[in-house]
Amino acid sequence: MSGNQTTPQGQAAGAGAPAGGDEHDRLIKASPAPSPRLGRQYGTFHSSAAEHPSPSTSTGSMPSGFQPVADQDHDDEGGRDGSKGATHIGAAPQAETYTDHDDDDAESGIGSDRTPPPPGRRFKRLTTIIITTSVLALFTVVALFLYPTLSRPSPSPAPSPSASPSPQPIPQIKILIVGDSITHGAEGDYTWRYRLWEWLSQSSSSPTSSPASLNITFVGPYTGTFPPPDTTPPPNNPIIPGLESRVWGGYAWDVSPSFLSTSSSHHFAHWGRLASQVRDVTGDMVARYQPDYLLVALGFNDLAWAHTVDETVDNMRALIGGARRAKRDVRVAVANVPQRTAVRGWKWLPGKTEKYNARLEGLVDELQEGGRVEFVRLREGYTCDQSTCPSSHDGLHPNALGEFQIAQAFSRTLQQKYGLGKGEVTIPDQIPLRPCWAPKNVRAARSVLEDVTSPILVTWDGLYGAFGYFVQARKRKQEDLEAGEVGEREVTGEEEKDGEEDSEAGRRGWGEELFTNIRRYNLFWPGDGQVWEVRVKSYCGDQQDASPWSEVVRVSA
């Protein structure tokens, strides 16, 4: 390749010496120095024709870093003079352009007109390549040598390559239940809350449950049932000022330990509560516990004891509104009120209950916004009316059957309206009976009062879960005791029961069965020197027999 032979800083590049005589040397000396901006060995610069004239006869080796491009007038077969591969520089070029080429291009051989790099540089590059390759090869050998040791399994089994990733935590679903004695339950009850928890627990363990898996927890300030009235309350601060909280009673003896050990027994229901009493504080409970679902079963006490239908509806409206203000997306399920067996002087109650239930359903329809408030038909599923009440142990409060029925009513609404759970609570064919045994350790003694009218105090060990007790007493004549008739000695309840029909003393002696819901009874006004006999049996609800009589105890007044 031919062209002007000019290098940056006036240094020659290439192996050949310049040709062209004195004229060439003069041009070289007259050329201005390159700009200081050119810091690389091969730079790019431009010079005008006036400053850098190009002789048409000048030839020579061109440095590999320069490529003259001005006034090139040749084709692929050669220049205008027909010499193949020759480059002609015009007499008056407008500019000379030198194009920079990277060192990598020079070494790669791009362009046949470039001068190969010096042997020293080629040797240096070759040495670098050899060293790098050797290091990589050594690293590969070391890695292959250490791999069996590093990959040796640890003592704990490694997860299978096909093992599925760790499951994501299931979001917790919180339920707050607000109610009265029907929801609270008495000591020894399962409660419908427990039956609903069972159903939700079964749904969560089912592979086809909806949703597929549930993490249910019940929330609220209370955990227990209503205890017997003669038990000593532990220290507590009532949530509603002026209203005592009796919430330390236990559940049925065979409830699931999981129900008791987790938060599943939590609630906000209390014996005797009115909607008017909890209407404002329910919003506080929702704000505190942030439940996803609010289940409400209130209103009977309002209708029976305190308020009109309109007032009770307004109280329920305020309760629901306060809950929704506390948590806008809470889902509410409101139950209507059950009927009860007839009560003397309360002939108005059935009609009032039906009127309220109709008004409550209308209120729920009015408050439905995006399906956030739903109606629970508790009354329709609870088999209780003026004449009979197989669902209850006392004409109102649920027994084991009634607990299933109420839980079923709520489960239908939760599943059908909110998609929570699977199916509905199933009522079994065999309903468990309440354990009912005769009281133990019956004792009778004259009161410590120094008075001939001091009563005889009868006490006994209470039966867990009993709703109350029947006490029977009879006064014994001295001649009967001397004659050795029945009652002279302490006999068992079964012996006395068997002898009542045949023994004249049994037929004429025992008085009326007296009911008490505590574990003691006072026999008033015994005469001085009289002898009395006493026995006790447990009451476990209307739908099953009472226990056998206890042993008979005797006391002298």
XYZ file of C-alpha atoms in Angstrom:
557
model
C 0.000 0.000 0.000
C 1.318 3.517 -0.823
C 0.642 6.982 0.615
C 2.067 9.800 2.712
C 4.289 8.448 5.403
C 3.624 10.564 8.508
C 3.531 9.316 12.089
C 2.394 10.998 15.326
C 5.158 12.819 17.195
C 7.278 12.627 14.030
C 8.192 8.989 14.650
C 8.323 6.424 11.831
C 6.133 3.348 12.126
C 6.964 0.281 10.147
C 10.058 -1.622 9.101
C 10.841 0.062 5.705
C 12.752 3.377 5.263
C 11.022 6.360 3.524
C 11.725 6.961 -0.235
C 11.407 10.097 -2.365
C 14.632 12.095 -1.944
C 15.162 15.599 -0.665
C 11.702 16.804 -1.613
C 10.173 14.171 0.559
C 12.406 15.094 3.479
C 11.469 18.757 3.079
C 7.795 17.941 3.240
C 8.276 15.847 6.316
C 10.102 18.622 8.107
C 7.480 21.199 7.059
C 4.585 19.172 8.378
C 3.020 20.580 11.550
C 3.203 18.510 14.659
C 0.090 16.517 15.557
C -2.242 17.889 18.143
C -1.329 17.101 21.739
C -4.779 15.555 22.043
C -3.496 12.463 20.293
C -2.227 10.365 23.159
C -2.296 6.928 21.566
C 0.428 5.621 19.300
C -1.945 5.680 16.371
C -4.232 8.740 16.409
C -6.672 10.303 13.976
C -6.170 13.834 12.748
C -7.028 16.040 9.733
C -4.894 18.574 7.807
C -5.909 20.905 4.997
C -4.187 20.929 1.617
C -2.664 24.349 2.260
C -0.987 23.178 5.423
C -0.015 19.731 4.178
C 0.488 19.489 0.406
C 0.770 15.979 -0.982
C 3.328 15.295 -3.725
C 1.933 13.101 -6.398
C 5.144 11.135 -6.722
C 5.719 10.343 -3.106
C 5.516 6.663 -2.269
C 6.597 4.426 0.509
C 5.451 2.087 3.237
C 2.466 3.369 5.194
C 2.288 2.743 8.878
C -0.209 0.102 9.778
C -2.236 2.585 11.796
C -3.003 4.944 8.887
C -5.249 4.611 5.898
C -5.392 7.527 3.417
C -8.862 7.944 2.031
C -8.721 11.293 0.176
C -9.152 11.319 -3.627
C -9.130 7.558 -3.972
C -10.104 6.904 -7.553
C -9.729 3.234 -8.185
C -11.911 0.241 -8.543
C -11.483 -3.346 -7.530
C -9.223 -4.065 -10.489
C -6.752 -1.204 -9.951
C -6.204 2.545 -10.343
C -6.629 4.820 -13.364
C -3.192 3.882 -14.659
C -4.222 0.288 -14.663
C -1.834 -0.833 -11.953
C -3.710 -3.302 -9.806
C -3.922 -2.487 -6.138
C -2.285 0.971 -6.471
C -3.626 3.979 -4.608
C -3.291 7.437 -6.177
C -3.372 10.641 -4.192
C -4.786 13.625 -6.070
C -2.768 16.759 -6.584
C -5.021 18.908 -4.484
C -6.868 16.822 -1.866
C -9.256 18.687 0.419
C -8.237 16.751 3.470
C -6.381 13.769 4.674
C -8.189 11.448 6.994
C -6.365 8.986 9.184
C -8.465 6.305 10.777
C -7.528 4.763 14.085
C -7.398 0.979 14.319
C -7.369 -0.949 17.563
C -4.496 -3.142 18.477
C -6.905 -6.046 18.357
C -7.598 -5.342 14.699
C -3.914 -5.194 13.957
C -3.293 -8.582 15.534
C -6.315 -10.181 13.979
C -4.942 -9.460 10.539
C -7.911 -7.416 9.390
C -6.818 -5.561 6.279
C -4.079 -7.012 4.103
C -2.268 -3.688 3.948
C -1.340 -3.575 7.612
C 2.084 -4.177 9.013
C 2.241 -7.080 11.518
C 3.000 -6.119 15.137
C 6.584 -6.319 16.304
C 7.837 -9.767 17.306
C 8.227 -8.645 20.921
C 4.599 -7.767 21.249
C 3.472 -10.988 19.636
C 5.665 -12.935 22.084
C 4.204 -11.023 25.027
C 0.637 -11.744 23.914
C 1.438 -15.412 23.336
C 2.970 -15.658 26.806
C -0.166 -14.132 28.365
C -2.394 -16.612 26.562
C -0.268 -19.548 27.677
C -0.255 -18.415 31.321
C -4.020 -17.811 31.360
C -4.726 -21.195 29.813
C -2.454 -22.908 32.319
C -4.177 -21.235 35.269
C -7.616 -22.249 34.011
C -6.457 -25.809 33.466
C -4.978 -25.956 36.965
C -8.208 -24.578 38.479
C -10.246 -27.211 36.622
C -8.028 -30.022 37.894
C -8.263 -28.775 41.492
C -12.063 -28.431 41.255
C -12.437 -31.958 39.902
C -10.229 -33.238 42.693
C -12.176 -31.504 45.475
C -15.702 -32.118 44.128
C -16.227 -35.598 45.700
C -15.263 -34.210 49.130
C -17.314 -31.036 48.941
C -20.360 -32.832 47.600
C -20.312 -35.541 50.273
C -23.817 -35.589 51.907
C -24.173 -34.236 55.431
C -25.497 -36.443 58.254
C -29.004 -34.993 57.858
C -30.757 -36.228 54.720
C -30.675 -33.788 51.841
C -34.001 -32.879 50.270
C -34.994 -34.868 47.246
C -34.443 -33.070 43.915
C -38.112 -33.639 43.166
C -39.327 -32.310 46.540
C -41.892 -29.566 46.251
C -41.014 -26.103 47.584
C -41.969 -25.200 51.123
C -45.665 -24.326 51.336
C -46.542 -20.721 51.872
C -48.170 -19.871 55.225
C -51.959 -19.998 55.122
C -53.600 -16.682 55.969
C -55.361 -16.730 59.318
C -59.155 -16.342 59.370
C -60.460 -14.764 62.581
C -64.023 -15.160 63.854
C -65.612 -13.116 66.653
C -68.853 -14.474 68.160
C -71.118 -12.110 70.114
C -74.065 -13.476 72.074
C -75.930 -14.189 75.296
C -76.428 -17.370 77.355
C -77.467 -19.360 74.266
C -73.965 -18.795 72.916
C -72.038 -18.595 76.192
C -73.141 -21.992 77.491
C -73.071 -23.420 81.007
C -70.360 -25.453 82.685
C -70.228 -28.913 81.133
C -71.721 -27.810 77.785
C -70.064 -28.402 74.449
C -71.644 -25.144 73.147
C -72.582 -24.536 69.536
C -69.339 -22.602 69.239
C -67.460 -25.862 69.720
C -69.561 -27.675 67.124
C -68.893 -24.879 64.630
C -65.163 -25.098 65.384
C -65.267 -28.864 64.781
C -66.879 -28.324 61.391
C -64.349 -25.695 60.342
C -61.484 -27.888 61.561
C -62.752 -30.784 59.463
C -63.070 -28.463 56.481
C -59.473 -27.310 56.880
C -58.185 -30.901 56.859
C -60.167 -31.858 53.764
C -58.326 -31.750 50.417
C -61.512 -30.503 48.759
C -62.514 -27.886 51.293
C -63.433 -24.406 50.182
C -61.123 -22.641 50.529
C -58.673 -25.504 50.015
C -57.158 -25.065 53.425
C -58.298 -23.008 56.397
C -56.455 -21.500 59.320
C -59.347 -20.631 61.631
C -59.055 -18.933 64.993
C -61.785 -17.598 67.258
C -61.115 -14.267 68.955
C -62.617 -12.391 71.870
C -61.974 -11.481 75.509
C -63.576 -14.605 77.071
C -62.690 -18.288 76.926
C -64.940 -20.198 79.343
C -68.586 -21.022 79.946
C -70.901 -19.793 82.697
C -69.824 -21.381 86.025
C -72.085 -22.580 88.843
C -73.376 -19.639 90.868
C -71.781 -20.706 94.142
C -68.226 -20.795 92.867
C -65.810 -18.079 93.886
C -64.902 -15.837 90.954
C -61.260 -15.158 90.179
C -60.155 -11.520 90.034
C -61.336 -9.908 86.828
C -62.092 -6.519 85.376
C -65.512 -6.377 83.735
C -65.440 -5.238 80.131
C -68.800 -3.524 80.491
C -68.790 -1.308 83.586
C -71.304 -2.440 86.167
C -71.744 -5.898 84.635
C -69.939 -8.796 86.252
C -68.110 -11.218 84.006
C -68.535 -14.879 85.000
C -66.631 -16.689 82.293
C -64.428 -19.281 84.016
C -66.676 -22.329 83.622
C -65.396 -25.421 81.856
C -66.633 -27.349 78.827
C -67.776 -30.931 78.356
C -65.239 -33.419 79.627
C -64.507 -34.872 76.166
C -64.042 -31.737 74.063
C -60.946 -31.730 71.878
C -57.769 -30.608 73.670
C -57.002 -28.497 70.602
C -60.133 -26.463 71.251
C -58.907 -25.649 74.749
C -55.176 -25.284 74.106
C -55.504 -22.869 71.188
C -57.487 -19.663 70.880
C -60.452 -21.604 69.505
C -62.558 -21.168 72.660
C -62.374 -17.358 72.619
C -65.640 -15.430 72.306
C -67.603 -12.362 73.391
C -70.800 -13.914 74.757
C -72.186 -13.732 78.268
C -75.137 -15.072 80.190
C -77.984 -12.545 80.363
C -76.532 -10.011 77.928
C -78.787 -7.681 75.934
C -78.074 -6.187 72.539
C -78.537 -2.782 74.138
C -75.675 -3.546 76.550
C -73.123 -4.594 73.935
C -74.153 -2.454 70.952
C -71.386 0.093 71.525
C -68.650 -2.113 72.947
C -68.906 -4.594 70.045
C -67.279 -2.027 67.773
C -64.428 -1.790 70.265
C -64.015 -5.563 70.153
C -63.907 -5.537 66.351
C -61.321 -2.755 66.370
C -59.248 -4.676 68.905
C -59.345 -8.164 67.372
C -59.837 -7.310 63.671
C -62.019 -10.347 62.877
C -62.797 -11.409 59.330
C -66.221 -12.664 60.415
C -68.614 -11.385 63.077
C -71.322 -13.848 64.206
C -74.161 -12.342 66.252
C -76.845 -14.203 68.260
C -78.607 -11.665 70.475
C -82.083 -10.305 71.123
C -83.997 -12.768 73.299
C -83.223 -10.961 76.539
C -84.074 -7.605 74.969
C -87.503 -8.870 73.916
C -88.233 -10.780 77.126
C -87.022 -8.320 79.710
C -86.321 -4.825 78.535
C -87.209 -3.506 75.092
C -89.816 -3.238 72.380
C -89.381 -4.714 68.921
C -88.463 -1.335 67.448
C -85.908 -0.663 70.153
C -84.322 -4.072 69.690
C -84.087 -3.576 65.916
C -82.458 -0.177 66.461
C -79.975 -1.720 68.888
C -79.017 -4.342 66.326
C -78.632 -1.674 63.655
C -76.279 0.270 65.918
C -74.308 -2.869 66.788
C -73.753 -3.826 63.142
C -72.964 -0.254 62.155
C -70.370 0.123 64.891
C -68.698 -3.128 63.887
C -68.483 -2.078 60.243
C -67.071 1.312 61.122
C -64.371 -0.433 63.134
C -63.508 -2.746 60.216
C -65.090 -1.946 56.892
C -64.578 -5.351 55.298
C -65.823 -7.473 58.224
C -68.382 -10.079 57.142
C -71.406 -10.213 59.442
C -73.831 -13.104 60.059
C -76.837 -12.198 62.249
C -79.156 -14.868 63.693
C -82.814 -14.470 64.525
C -84.246 -15.388 67.944
C -85.581 -18.865 68.882
C -88.924 -19.561 70.519
C -89.176 -21.144 73.958
C -91.691 -23.202 75.899
C -94.599 -21.374 77.471
C -93.963 -19.344 80.591
C -96.805 -18.392 82.890
C -97.700 -14.759 82.302
C -95.681 -14.501 79.083
C -98.317 -15.267 76.472
C -97.188 -12.214 74.518
C -93.622 -13.497 73.975
C -94.141 -15.831 70.949
C -95.846 -13.132 68.880
C -93.280 -10.525 69.827
C -90.488 -12.903 68.858
C -91.950 -13.585 65.415
C -92.480 -9.879 64.764
C -88.903 -9.101 65.696
C -87.508 -11.888 63.516
C -89.342 -10.486 60.488
C -88.075 -6.977 61.197
C -84.519 -8.256 61.698
C -84.514 -9.975 58.311
C -85.629 -6.711 56.722
C -82.817 -4.886 58.495
C -80.255 -7.351 57.139
C -81.595 -6.872 53.598
C -81.301 -3.130 54.062
C -77.725 -3.301 55.345
C -76.449 -5.705 52.719
C -73.673 -3.929 50.887
C -71.550 -6.109 48.699
C -72.797 -9.196 50.560
C -71.201 -8.133 53.857
C -74.245 -8.793 56.085
C -76.173 -12.085 55.955
C -79.166 -13.552 57.786
C -78.936 -16.777 59.827
C -82.187 -18.746 60.228
C -81.566 -20.045 63.735
C -85.267 -20.021 64.663
C -86.200 -22.317 61.775
C -83.597 -24.950 62.667
C -84.077 -24.918 66.442
C -86.852 -27.355 67.409
C -88.499 -25.427 70.215
C -91.996 -23.970 70.592
C -94.677 -23.297 73.199
C -95.391 -26.940 73.942
C -92.171 -28.890 73.404
C -88.482 -28.163 73.168
C -86.304 -31.217 72.461
C -83.426 -28.868 71.574
C -83.185 -27.483 75.112
C -82.465 -28.686 78.621
C -84.754 -26.104 80.228
C -87.160 -24.869 77.548
C -84.719 -22.355 76.033
C -81.001 -23.007 76.455
C -79.560 -25.580 74.051
C -78.719 -29.112 75.063
C -76.358 -31.244 72.985
C -78.934 -31.513 70.175
C -79.653 -27.787 70.186
C -75.950 -27.004 70.001
C -75.693 -28.978 66.772
C -78.780 -27.256 65.362
C -77.512 -23.731 66.013
C -74.068 -24.559 64.635
C -75.722 -26.012 61.545
C -77.700 -22.808 60.954
C -74.543 -20.688 61.098
C -72.558 -23.121 58.945
C -75.173 -22.915 56.189
C -74.895 -19.151 56.019
C -71.102 -19.143 56.197
C -70.766 -21.708 53.434
C -73.574 -20.625 51.109
C -73.100 -16.874 51.423
C -69.396 -16.517 52.130
C -67.931 -19.772 50.815
C -66.369 -20.594 54.174
C -66.051 -24.256 55.107
C -67.353 -27.318 53.330
C -70.974 -28.454 53.330
C -72.632 -27.822 56.679
C -72.598 -29.108 60.233
C -74.050 -32.613 60.304
C -76.323 -33.602 63.191
C -75.468 -37.166 64.310
C -78.086 -39.824 64.866
C -76.877 -40.434 68.413
C -76.650 -37.315 70.555
C -74.322 -37.654 73.570
C -76.032 -37.538 76.947
C -74.761 -35.381 79.739
C -72.945 -37.390 82.447
C -75.254 -37.508 85.452
C -74.287 -39.187 88.730
C -75.579 -38.979 92.274
C -73.859 -36.371 94.441
C -71.176 -37.584 96.835
C -70.369 -36.705 100.439
C -73.818 -35.496 101.449
C -73.648 -33.913 104.911
C -76.318 -32.478 107.231
C -75.765 -30.534 110.448
C -77.523 -28.074 112.681
C -76.493 -24.509 112.000
C -74.050 -22.893 114.396
C -76.675 -20.343 115.400
C -77.658 -20.770 119.040
C -81.376 -20.759 118.379
C -84.049 -23.430 118.405
C -85.121 -22.138 114.993
C -81.665 -22.474 113.475
C -81.886 -24.335 110.137
C -80.311 -27.627 109.246
C -77.658 -27.043 106.600
C -77.273 -29.779 103.977
C -74.167 -29.742 101.743
C -72.628 -32.089 99.156
C -69.911 -32.299 96.540
C -71.175 -30.808 93.308
C -71.378 -32.821 90.110
C -69.465 -31.240 87.255
C -71.904 -30.137 84.583
C -75.069 -30.540 86.644
C -77.673 -27.812 86.109
C -78.930 -28.152 89.661
C -80.045 -30.563 92.372
C -83.205 -31.872 93.981
C -83.268 -32.169 97.764
C -85.725 -34.288 99.722
C -86.149 -34.468 103.488
C -88.377 -36.244 105.958
C -88.900 -36.017 109.684
C -88.568 -39.263 111.570
C -90.627 -40.174 114.596
C -88.812 -41.572 117.573
C -91.091 -44.608 117.731
C -90.309 -45.418 114.117
C -86.621 -45.299 114.794
C -87.011 -47.458 117.872
C -89.074 -49.943 115.899
C -86.229 -50.307 113.405
C -88.166 -49.219 110.361
C -86.495 -48.063 107.196
C -84.563 -44.918 107.883
C -83.101 -46.090 111.181
C -79.773 -46.497 109.459
C -78.168 -44.647 106.603
C -79.164 -46.486 103.447
C -78.195 -45.986 99.859
C -80.384 -44.149 97.443
C -81.178 -47.291 95.487
C -82.244 -49.144 98.613
C -84.515 -46.327 99.663
C -85.938 -45.985 96.164
C -86.726 -49.703 95.986
C -88.423 -49.651 99.387
C -90.581 -46.588 98.861
C -93.463 -48.390 97.200
C -93.600 -51.191 99.772
C -92.620 -49.401 102.956
C -95.262 -47.412 104.777
C -92.502 -45.204 106.129
C -91.244 -44.588 102.574
C -94.682 -43.719 101.237
C -95.578 -41.296 103.978
C -92.222 -39.845 104.865
C -90.476 -38.025 102.000
C -91.536 -34.517 101.240
C -91.561 -32.525 98.033
C -88.497 -32.476 95.802
C -86.969 -29.049 96.306
C -84.770 -27.604 93.528
C -81.598 -25.629 94.040
C -78.849 -24.643 91.630
C -76.195 -24.467 94.330
C -74.524 -27.168 96.406
C -76.291 -26.588 99.707
C -79.773 -26.369 101.139
C -81.277 -25.065 104.367
C -84.061 -26.986 106.152
C -85.808 -24.273 108.118
C -87.640 -24.440 111.436
C -86.776 -27.906 112.697
C -88.158 -28.599 116.146
C -85.855 -29.140 119.056
C -84.959 -32.807 119.387
C -86.390 -33.772 115.992
C -84.626 -36.246 113.724
C -84.416 -35.527 109.991
C -83.213 -37.554 107.030
C -82.040 -35.968 103.791
C -81.064 -37.166 100.304
C -79.991 -35.379 97.079
C -79.969 -36.132 93.334
C -78.474 -34.302 90.342
C -80.520 -32.577 87.639
C -78.952 -32.781 84.173
C -81.640 -31.337 81.930
C -85.212 -31.904 80.807
C -84.341 -34.373 78.066
C -82.826 -37.021 80.321
C -83.517 -38.524 83.690
C -82.030 -37.126 86.854
C -79.391 -39.117 88.658
C -80.221 -41.728 91.308
C -80.653 -40.474 94.868
C -77.623 -40.061 97.025
C -77.103 -41.880 100.289
C -79.508 -40.884 103.082
C -78.039 -38.892 105.932
C -79.647 -38.265 109.343
C -79.347 -35.315 111.672
C -80.839 -34.492 115.068
C -82.072 -30.968 115.590
